Coordinates of C-alpha atoms and ligand atoms in Angstrom, one line a residue:
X1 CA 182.4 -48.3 247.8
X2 CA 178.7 -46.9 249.0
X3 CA 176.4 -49.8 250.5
X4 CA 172.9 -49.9 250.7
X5 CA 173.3 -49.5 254.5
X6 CA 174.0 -46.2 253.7
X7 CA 170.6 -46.1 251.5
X8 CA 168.9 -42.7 252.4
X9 CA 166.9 -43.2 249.5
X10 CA 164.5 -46.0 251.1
X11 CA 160.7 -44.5 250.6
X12 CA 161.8 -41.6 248.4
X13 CA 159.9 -40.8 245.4
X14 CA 161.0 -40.8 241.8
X15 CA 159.9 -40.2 238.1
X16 CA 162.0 -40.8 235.7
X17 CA 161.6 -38.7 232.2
X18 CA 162.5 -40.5 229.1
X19 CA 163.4 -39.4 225.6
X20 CA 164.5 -41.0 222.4
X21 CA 164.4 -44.4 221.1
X22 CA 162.7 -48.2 222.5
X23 CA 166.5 -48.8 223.3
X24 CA 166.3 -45.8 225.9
X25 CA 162.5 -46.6 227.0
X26 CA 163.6 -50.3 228.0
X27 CA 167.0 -48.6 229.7
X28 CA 164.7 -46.2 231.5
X29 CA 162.7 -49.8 232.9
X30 CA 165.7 -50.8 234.1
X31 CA 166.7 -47.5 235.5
X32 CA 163.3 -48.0 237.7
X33 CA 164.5 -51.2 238.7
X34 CA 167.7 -50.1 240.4
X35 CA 165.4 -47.0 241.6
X36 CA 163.1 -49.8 243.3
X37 CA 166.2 -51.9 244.5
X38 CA 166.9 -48.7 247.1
X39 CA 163.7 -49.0 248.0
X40 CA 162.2 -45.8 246.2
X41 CA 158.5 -45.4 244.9
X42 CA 157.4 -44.1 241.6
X43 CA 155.7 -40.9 240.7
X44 CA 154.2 -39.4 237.9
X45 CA 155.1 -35.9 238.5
X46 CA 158.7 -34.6 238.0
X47 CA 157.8 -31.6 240.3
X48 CA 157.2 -33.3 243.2
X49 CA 159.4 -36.5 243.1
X50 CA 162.3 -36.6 245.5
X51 CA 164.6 -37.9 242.5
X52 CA 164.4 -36.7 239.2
X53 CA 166.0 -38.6 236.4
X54 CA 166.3 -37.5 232.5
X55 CA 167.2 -40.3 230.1
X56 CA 168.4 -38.6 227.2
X57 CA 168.7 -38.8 223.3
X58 CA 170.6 -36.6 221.0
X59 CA 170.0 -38.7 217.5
X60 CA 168.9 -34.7 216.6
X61 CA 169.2 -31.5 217.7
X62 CA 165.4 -31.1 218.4
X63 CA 166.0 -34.3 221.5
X64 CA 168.5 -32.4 222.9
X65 CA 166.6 -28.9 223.0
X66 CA 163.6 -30.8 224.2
X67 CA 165.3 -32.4 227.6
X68 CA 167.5 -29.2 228.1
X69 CA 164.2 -26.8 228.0
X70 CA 162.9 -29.8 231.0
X71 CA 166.3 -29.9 233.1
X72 CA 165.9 -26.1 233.3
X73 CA 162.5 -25.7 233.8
X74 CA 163.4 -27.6 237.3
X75 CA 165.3 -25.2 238.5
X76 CA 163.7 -23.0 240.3
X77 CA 161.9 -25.7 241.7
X78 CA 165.0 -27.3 242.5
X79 CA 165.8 -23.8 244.2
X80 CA 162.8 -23.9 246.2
X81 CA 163.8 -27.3 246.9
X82 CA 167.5 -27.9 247.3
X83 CA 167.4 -31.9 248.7
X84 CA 165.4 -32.7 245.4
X85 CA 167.8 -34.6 243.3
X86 CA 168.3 -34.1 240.0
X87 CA 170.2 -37.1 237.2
X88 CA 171.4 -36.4 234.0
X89 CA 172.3 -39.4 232.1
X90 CA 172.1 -41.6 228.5
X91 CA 173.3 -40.1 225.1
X92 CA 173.3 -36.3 225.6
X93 CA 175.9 -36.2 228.1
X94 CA 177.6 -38.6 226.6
X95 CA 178.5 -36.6 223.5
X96 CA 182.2 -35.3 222.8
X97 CA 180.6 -32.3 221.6
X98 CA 177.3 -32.0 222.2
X99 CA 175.0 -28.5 221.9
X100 CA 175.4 -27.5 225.6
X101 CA 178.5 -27.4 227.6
X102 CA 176.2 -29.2 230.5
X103 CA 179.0 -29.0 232.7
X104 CA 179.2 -25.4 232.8
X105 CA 175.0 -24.9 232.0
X106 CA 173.7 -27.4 234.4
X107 CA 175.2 -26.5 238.1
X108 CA 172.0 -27.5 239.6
X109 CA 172.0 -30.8 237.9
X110 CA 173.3 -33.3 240.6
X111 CA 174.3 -36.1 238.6
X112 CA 175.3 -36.4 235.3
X113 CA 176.6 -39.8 233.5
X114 CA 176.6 -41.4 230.0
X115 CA 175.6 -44.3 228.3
X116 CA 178.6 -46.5 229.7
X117 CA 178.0 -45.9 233.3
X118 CA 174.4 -45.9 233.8
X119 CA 174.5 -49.1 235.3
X120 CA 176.0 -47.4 238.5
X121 CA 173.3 -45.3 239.1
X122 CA 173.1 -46.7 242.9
X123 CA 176.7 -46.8 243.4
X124 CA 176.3 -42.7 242.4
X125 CA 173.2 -42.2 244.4
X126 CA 174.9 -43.4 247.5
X127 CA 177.9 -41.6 246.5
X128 CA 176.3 -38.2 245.9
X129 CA 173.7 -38.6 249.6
X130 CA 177.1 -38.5 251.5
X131 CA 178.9 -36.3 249.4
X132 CA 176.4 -34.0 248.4
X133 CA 178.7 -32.4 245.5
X134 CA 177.9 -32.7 242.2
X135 CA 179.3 -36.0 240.4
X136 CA 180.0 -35.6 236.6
X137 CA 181.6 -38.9 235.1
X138 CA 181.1 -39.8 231.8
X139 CA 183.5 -42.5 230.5
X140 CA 184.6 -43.7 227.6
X141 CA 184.2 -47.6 228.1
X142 CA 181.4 -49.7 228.8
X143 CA 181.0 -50.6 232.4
X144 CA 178.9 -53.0 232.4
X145 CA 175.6 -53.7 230.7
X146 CA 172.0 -52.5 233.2
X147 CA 170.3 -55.2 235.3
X148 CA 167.7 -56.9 233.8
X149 CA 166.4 -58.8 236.2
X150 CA 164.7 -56.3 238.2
X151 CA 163.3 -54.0 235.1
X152 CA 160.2 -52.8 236.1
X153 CA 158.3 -52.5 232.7
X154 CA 156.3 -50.3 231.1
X155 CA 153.6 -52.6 229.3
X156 CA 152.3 -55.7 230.0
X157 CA 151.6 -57.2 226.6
X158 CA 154.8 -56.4 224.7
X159 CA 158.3 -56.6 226.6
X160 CA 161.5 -55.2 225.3
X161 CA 164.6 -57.1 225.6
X162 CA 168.3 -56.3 224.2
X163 CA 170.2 -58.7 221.9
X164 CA 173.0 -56.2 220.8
X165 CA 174.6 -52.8 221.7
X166 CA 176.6 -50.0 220.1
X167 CA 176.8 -49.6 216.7
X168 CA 179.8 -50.4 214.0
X169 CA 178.2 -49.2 210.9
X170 CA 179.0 -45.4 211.1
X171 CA 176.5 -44.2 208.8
X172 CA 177.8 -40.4 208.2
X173 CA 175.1 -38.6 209.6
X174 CA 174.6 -40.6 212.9
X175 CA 175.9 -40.0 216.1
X176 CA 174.9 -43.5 217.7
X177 CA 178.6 -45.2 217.0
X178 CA 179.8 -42.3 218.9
X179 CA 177.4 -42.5 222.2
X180 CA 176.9 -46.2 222.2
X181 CA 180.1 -47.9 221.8
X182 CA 180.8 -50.6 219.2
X183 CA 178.7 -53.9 219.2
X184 CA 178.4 -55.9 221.7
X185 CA 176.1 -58.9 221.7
X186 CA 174.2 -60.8 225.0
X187 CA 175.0 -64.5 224.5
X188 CA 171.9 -66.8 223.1
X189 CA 171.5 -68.3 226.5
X190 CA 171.4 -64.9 228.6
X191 CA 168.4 -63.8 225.4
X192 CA 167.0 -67.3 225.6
X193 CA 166.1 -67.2 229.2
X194 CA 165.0 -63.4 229.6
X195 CA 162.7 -64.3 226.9
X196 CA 161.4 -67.7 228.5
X197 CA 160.7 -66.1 231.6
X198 CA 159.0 -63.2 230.1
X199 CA 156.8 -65.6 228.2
X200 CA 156.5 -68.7 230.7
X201 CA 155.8 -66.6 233.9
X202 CA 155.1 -63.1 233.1
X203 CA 153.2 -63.9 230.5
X204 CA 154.0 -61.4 227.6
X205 CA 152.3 -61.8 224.2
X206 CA 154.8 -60.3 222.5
X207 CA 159.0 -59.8 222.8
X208 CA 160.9 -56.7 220.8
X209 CA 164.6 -57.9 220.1
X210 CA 166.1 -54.7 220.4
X211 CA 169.6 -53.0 219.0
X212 CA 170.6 -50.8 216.9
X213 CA 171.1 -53.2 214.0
X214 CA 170.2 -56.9 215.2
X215 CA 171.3 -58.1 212.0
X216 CA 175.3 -58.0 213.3
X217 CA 173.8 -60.3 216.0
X218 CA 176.5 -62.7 217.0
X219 CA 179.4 -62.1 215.2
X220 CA 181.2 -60.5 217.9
X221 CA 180.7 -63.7 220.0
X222 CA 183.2 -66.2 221.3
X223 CA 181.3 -68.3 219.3
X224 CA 179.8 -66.4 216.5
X225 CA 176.2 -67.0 215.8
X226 CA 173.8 -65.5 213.2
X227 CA 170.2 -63.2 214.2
X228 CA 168.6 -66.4 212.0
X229 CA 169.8 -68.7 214.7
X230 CA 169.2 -66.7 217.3
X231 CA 165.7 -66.0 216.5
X232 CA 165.7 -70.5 215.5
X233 CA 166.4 -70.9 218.9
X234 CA 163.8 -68.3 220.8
X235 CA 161.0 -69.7 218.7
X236 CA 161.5 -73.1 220.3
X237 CA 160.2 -71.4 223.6
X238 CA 156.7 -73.0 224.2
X239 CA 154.3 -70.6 224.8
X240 CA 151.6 -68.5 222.8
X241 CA 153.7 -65.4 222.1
X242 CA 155.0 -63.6 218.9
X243 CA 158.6 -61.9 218.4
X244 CA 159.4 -58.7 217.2
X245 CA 163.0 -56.9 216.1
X246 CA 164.1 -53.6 215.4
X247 CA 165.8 -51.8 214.1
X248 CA 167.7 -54.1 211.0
X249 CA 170.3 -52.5 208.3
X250 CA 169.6 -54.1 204.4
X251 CA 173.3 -54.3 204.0
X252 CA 173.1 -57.2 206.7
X253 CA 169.6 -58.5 206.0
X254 CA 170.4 -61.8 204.4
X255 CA 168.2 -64.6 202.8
X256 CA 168.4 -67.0 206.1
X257 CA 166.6 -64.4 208.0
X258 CA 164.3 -64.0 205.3
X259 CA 163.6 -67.7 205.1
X260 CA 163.1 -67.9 209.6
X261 CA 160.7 -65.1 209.1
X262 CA 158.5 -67.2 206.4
X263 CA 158.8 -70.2 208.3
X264 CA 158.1 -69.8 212.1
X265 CA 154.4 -68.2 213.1
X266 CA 156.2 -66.9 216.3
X267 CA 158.4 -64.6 214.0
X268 CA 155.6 -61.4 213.7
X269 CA 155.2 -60.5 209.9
X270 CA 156.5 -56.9 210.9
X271 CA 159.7 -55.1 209.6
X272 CA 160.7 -52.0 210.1
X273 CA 164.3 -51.6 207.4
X274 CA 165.4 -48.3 207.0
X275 CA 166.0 -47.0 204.0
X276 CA 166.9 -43.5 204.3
X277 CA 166.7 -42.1 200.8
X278 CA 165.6 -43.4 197.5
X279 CA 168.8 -41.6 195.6
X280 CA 171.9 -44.0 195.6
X281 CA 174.0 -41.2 195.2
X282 CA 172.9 -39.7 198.3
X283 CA 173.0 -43.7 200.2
X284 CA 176.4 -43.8 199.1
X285 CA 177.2 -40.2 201.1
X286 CA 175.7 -41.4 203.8
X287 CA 177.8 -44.6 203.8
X288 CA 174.7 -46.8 203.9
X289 CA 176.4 -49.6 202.1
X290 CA 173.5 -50.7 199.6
X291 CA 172.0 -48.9 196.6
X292 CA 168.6 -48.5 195.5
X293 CA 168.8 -51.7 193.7
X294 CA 169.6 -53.3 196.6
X295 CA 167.3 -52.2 198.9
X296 CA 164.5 -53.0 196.5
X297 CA 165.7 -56.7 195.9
X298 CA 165.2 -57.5 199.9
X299 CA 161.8 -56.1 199.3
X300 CA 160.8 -57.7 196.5
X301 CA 162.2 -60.9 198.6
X302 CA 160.0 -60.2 201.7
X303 CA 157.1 -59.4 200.0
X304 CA 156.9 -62.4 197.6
X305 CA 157.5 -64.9 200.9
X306 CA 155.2 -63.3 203.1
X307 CA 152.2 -61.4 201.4
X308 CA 150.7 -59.7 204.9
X309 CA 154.0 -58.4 206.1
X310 CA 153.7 -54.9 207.0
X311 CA 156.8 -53.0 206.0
X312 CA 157.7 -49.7 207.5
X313 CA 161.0 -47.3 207.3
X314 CA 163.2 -44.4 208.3
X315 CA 163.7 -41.7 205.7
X316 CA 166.2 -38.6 206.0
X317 CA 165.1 -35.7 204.3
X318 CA 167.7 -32.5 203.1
X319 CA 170.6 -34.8 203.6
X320 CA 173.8 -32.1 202.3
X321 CA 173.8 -32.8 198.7
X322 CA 170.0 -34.0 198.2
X323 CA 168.7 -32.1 195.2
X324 CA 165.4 -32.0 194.3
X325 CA 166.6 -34.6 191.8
X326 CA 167.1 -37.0 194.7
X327 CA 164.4 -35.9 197.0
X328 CA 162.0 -37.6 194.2
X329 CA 163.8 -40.6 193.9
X330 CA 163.0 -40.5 197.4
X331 CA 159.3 -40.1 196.6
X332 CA 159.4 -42.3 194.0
X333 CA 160.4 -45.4 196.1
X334 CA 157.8 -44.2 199.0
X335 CA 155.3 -44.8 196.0
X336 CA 156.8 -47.8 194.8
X337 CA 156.8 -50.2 197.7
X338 CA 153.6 -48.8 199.4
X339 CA 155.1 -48.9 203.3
X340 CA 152.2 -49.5 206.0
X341 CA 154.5 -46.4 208.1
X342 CA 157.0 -44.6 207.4
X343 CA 158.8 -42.5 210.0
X344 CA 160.5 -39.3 208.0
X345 CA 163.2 -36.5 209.8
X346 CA 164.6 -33.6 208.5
X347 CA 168.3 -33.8 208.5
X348 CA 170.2 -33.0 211.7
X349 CA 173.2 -31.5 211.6
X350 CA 175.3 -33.9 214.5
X351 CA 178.7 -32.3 215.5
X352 CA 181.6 -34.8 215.7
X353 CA 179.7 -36.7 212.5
X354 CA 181.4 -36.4 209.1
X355 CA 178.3 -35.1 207.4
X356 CA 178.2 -32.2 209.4
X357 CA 181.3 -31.2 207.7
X358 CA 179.7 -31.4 204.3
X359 CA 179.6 -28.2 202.5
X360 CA 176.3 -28.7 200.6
X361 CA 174.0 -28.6 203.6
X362 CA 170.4 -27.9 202.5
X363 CA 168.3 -25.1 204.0
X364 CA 166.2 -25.6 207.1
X365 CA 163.3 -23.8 205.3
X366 CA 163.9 -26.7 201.9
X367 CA 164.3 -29.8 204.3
X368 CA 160.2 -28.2 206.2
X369 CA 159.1 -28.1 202.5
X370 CA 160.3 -31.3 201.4
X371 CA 159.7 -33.7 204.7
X372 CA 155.9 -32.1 204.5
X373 CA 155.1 -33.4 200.8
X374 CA 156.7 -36.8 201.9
X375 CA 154.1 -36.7 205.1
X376 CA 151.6 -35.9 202.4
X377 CA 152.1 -38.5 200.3
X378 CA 152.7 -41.0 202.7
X379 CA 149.3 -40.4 203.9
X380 CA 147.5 -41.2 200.5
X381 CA 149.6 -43.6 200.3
X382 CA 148.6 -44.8 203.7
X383 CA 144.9 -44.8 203.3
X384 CA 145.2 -46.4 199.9
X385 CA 146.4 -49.2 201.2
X386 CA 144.0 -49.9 203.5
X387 CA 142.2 -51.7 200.5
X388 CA 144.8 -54.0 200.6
X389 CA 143.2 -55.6 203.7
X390 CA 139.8 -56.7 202.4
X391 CA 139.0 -60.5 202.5
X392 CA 142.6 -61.1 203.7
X393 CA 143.7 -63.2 207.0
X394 CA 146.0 -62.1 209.3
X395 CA 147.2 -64.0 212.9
X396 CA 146.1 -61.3 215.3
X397 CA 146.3 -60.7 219.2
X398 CA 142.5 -60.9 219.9
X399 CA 141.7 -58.1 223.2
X400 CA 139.2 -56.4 225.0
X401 CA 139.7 -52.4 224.3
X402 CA 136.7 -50.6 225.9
X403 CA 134.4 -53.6 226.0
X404 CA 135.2 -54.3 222.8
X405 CA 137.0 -57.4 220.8
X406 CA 139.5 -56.0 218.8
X407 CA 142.2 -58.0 216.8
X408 CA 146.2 -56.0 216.6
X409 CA 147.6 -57.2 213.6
X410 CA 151.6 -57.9 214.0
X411 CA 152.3 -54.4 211.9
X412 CA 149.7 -52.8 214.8
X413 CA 146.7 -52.3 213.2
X414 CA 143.0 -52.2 214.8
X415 CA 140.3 -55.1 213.9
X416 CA 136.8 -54.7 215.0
X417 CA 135.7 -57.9 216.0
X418 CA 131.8 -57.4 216.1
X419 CA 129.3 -59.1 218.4
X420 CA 132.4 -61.9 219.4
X421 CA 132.3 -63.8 222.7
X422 CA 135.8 -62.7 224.2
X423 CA 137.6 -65.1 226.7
X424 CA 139.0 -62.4 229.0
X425 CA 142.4 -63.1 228.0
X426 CA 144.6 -61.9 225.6
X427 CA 145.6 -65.2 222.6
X428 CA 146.2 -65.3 219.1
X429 CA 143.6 -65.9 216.7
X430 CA 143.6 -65.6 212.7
X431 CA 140.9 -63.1 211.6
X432 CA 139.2 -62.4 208.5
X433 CA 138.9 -58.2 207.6
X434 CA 134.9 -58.5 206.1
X435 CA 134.4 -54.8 206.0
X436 CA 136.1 -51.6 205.6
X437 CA 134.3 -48.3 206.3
X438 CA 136.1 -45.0 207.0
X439 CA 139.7 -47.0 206.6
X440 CA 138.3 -48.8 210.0
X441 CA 138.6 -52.4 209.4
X442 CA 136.4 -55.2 210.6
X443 CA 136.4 -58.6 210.3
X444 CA 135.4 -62.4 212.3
X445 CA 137.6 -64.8 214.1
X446 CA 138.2 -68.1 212.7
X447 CA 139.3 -69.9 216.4
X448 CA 139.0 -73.2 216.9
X449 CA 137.1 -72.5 220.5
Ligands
5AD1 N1 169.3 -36.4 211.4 C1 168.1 -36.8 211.1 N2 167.7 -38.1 211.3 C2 168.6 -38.9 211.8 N3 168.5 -40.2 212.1 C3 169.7 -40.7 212.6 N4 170.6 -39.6 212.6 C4 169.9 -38.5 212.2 C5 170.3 -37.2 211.9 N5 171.5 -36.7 212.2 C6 167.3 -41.0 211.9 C7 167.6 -42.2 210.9 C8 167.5 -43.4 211.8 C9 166.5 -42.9 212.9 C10 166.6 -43.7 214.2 O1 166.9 -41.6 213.1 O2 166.5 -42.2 210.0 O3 167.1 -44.6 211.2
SF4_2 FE1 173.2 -44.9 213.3 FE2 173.7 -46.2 210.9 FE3 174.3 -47.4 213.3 FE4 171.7 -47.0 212.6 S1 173.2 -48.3 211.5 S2 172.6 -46.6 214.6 S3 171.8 -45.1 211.5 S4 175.3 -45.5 212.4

């Protein structure tokens, strides 16, 4: 074992470059806590820094292309350079069969690990500052799950914090099963006093539940538990805060969740529910698990018990075997519920997935067409809707931007809170939208003050 007596990292710099999803933003927080623990001091530049680490995604091929572009735009530097140290780690390496051999491509690269192992990045540090050889590990167990304690964070109003990881679902085109490991769930009292502390001393307004589908919350558990109870539990935390959760599957999203969400004002009246595609035929290829119909029941469901909830979703475009026939189903459901965001993707081919075996892959130049009219009509769809927010109330986190009082909405969006006295601290107030010019929205506070 390497100590921290041997720590020849104490007042280095580092910078850590992040890509992907909030899962791999809050493991990159983390990553600067063990960073910190050595002793190390943060930089913003990735040029200079003494240790350079890339946290990497590879849900498509344009993630991967984009961090293997960075790594070897270091090199030379790294030639100039040769004690600058240089960590590969998170989903891309941890790939079977990922784009780039990076064994064989990345010589310069110092360290490279996976998802499972990440939480040994000291224990390699130390390693590699004696050994000075390049360490590739990737395993194909978890190791152990990344320090939370010392997470240095990236904002100071909304704090991530995991409730599950890995994935069981194997959706056909997804390579997450494959880099993250099956589920695994913290236990409610590990969650429950992160989140207490984040709330009672740190003062954060509001807490993300993060994993890849916090509706399987608990059922791996000694004791199995339910994302309902879970979420019971956190709102019984005293403190003025609001809670957030992404990212959730319909096939799991069940009426007791439904019914916490309605009932608790710390539950935000956000959700972000995937739906992929609007064609069932094309849900059932991607072993989704739900239908159409299905998927539009929970809807109907959410909307009816909570009016202001702002609804957004994932969409695949040019999945292999999405004809035009499909594509405007697609449409068709975009128009239909009327989501406050939706975030669209061309299909990406993932090796080691069974859809990229499919035969009937769509053309790169069809999926362009077809995700740019979705864009399109998203975006009327998008500015339509700001109607929808005249003379209504929503619970908002009042705050000073620029001088100015401005309420954030639990789905994110901006209320100009004109000639308001503003307590210099951030609190939740319910305000009224008055005006609407230019899709901005204004509106007064209705505090008890
Ligand atoms: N190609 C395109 N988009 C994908 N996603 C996951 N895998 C792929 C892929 N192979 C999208 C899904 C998911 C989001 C996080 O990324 O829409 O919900
Ligand atoms: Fe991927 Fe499907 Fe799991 Fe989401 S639910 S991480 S899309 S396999």
């Amino acid at each position: 074992m390497y100590n921290k007596n041997m720590n020849s990292y104490q007042g280095k710099s580092y910078n850590v470059i992040t890509y992907g999803c909030q899962m791999n933003v809050h493991e990159s927080e983390k990553i600067r806590g063990i960073l910190s623990s050595l002793g190390m001091l943060e930089t913003d530049s990735a040029e200079n820094a003494d240790v350079v680490i890339f946290n990497t995604c590879c849900i498509r091929e344009g993630a991967e292309d984009r961090a293997y572009n960075n790594i070897m735009a270091l090199k030379p530097i790294k030639e100039k350079n040769p004690n600058k140290i240089i960590v590969l780690c998170g989903c891309m390496p941890q790939q079977k069969k990922g784009k780039y051999n990076l064994k064989e491509k990345l010589p310069f690269v110092d360290i490279i690990i996976g998802t499972h192992n990440v939480n040994q990045l000291a224990q390699y540090l130390l390693k590699f500052a004696v050994t000075k050889k390049q360490i590739y590990d990737i395993v194909d167990k978890p190791t152990g799950a990344l320090d939370v304690d010392n997470a240095i964070r990236d904002d100071n109003i909304n704090a991530y914090v995991n409730i599950i990881y890995g994935c069981n679902k194997f959706c056909t085109y997804c390579i997450v099963p494959y880099v993250r490991g099956r589920e695994q769930s913290r236990t409610p009292q590990e969650i429950y006093n992160e989140v207490k502390n984040l709330v009672q001393n740190e003062g954060y307004k509001f807490i993300t539940l993060l994993g890849q589908n916090v509706n399987s919350y608990g059922k791996d558990l000694k004791e199995p538990t339910t994302f309902a109870e879970l979420l019971t539990s956190l709102c019984e935390i005293e403190g003025d805060f609001k809670i957030k959760f992404m990212t959730s599957h319909p096939m799991d999203f069940g009426d007791d969740l439904i019914k916490v969400m309605k009932n608790e004002p710390k539950i935000a009246k956000a959700l972000h529910l995937p739906v992929q595609s609007g064609s069932s035929k094309i849900l059932a290829r991607m072993n989704r698990h739900y239908d159409l119909k299905h998927y539009m029941s929970i809807i109907k469901k959410v909307k009816h018990a909570m009016p202001n909830i702002s609804l957004s979703t994932d969409i695949i475009v040019g999945f292999p075997g999405e004809t035009e026939k499909d594509f405007n189903l697609t449409l068709k459901l975009l128009k239909k519920v009327k989501f406050d965001q939706v975030f669209a993707f061309m299909y990406s081919k993932r090796s080691g997935t069974p859809a990229a075996e499919f035969e009937d892959q769509i053309d790169e130049k069809e999926k362009n067409i077809r995700v740019n009219k979705l864009l399109r009509l998203q975006k009327i769809i998008q500015k339509d809707q700001t109607k929808k927010f005249f003379k209504r109330t929503y619970n908002c986190l009042i705050r000073q931007i620029n001088g100015v009082a401005v309420g954030i909405t639990d789905g994110g969006k901006e209320i100009y809170i004109p000639n308001y006295k503003f307590i210099n601290q951030n609190y939740f107030a319910d305000v009224k939208i008055e005006d609407i010019r230019n899709h901005k929205l204004s509106g007064v506070v209705n505090d008890k003050r």
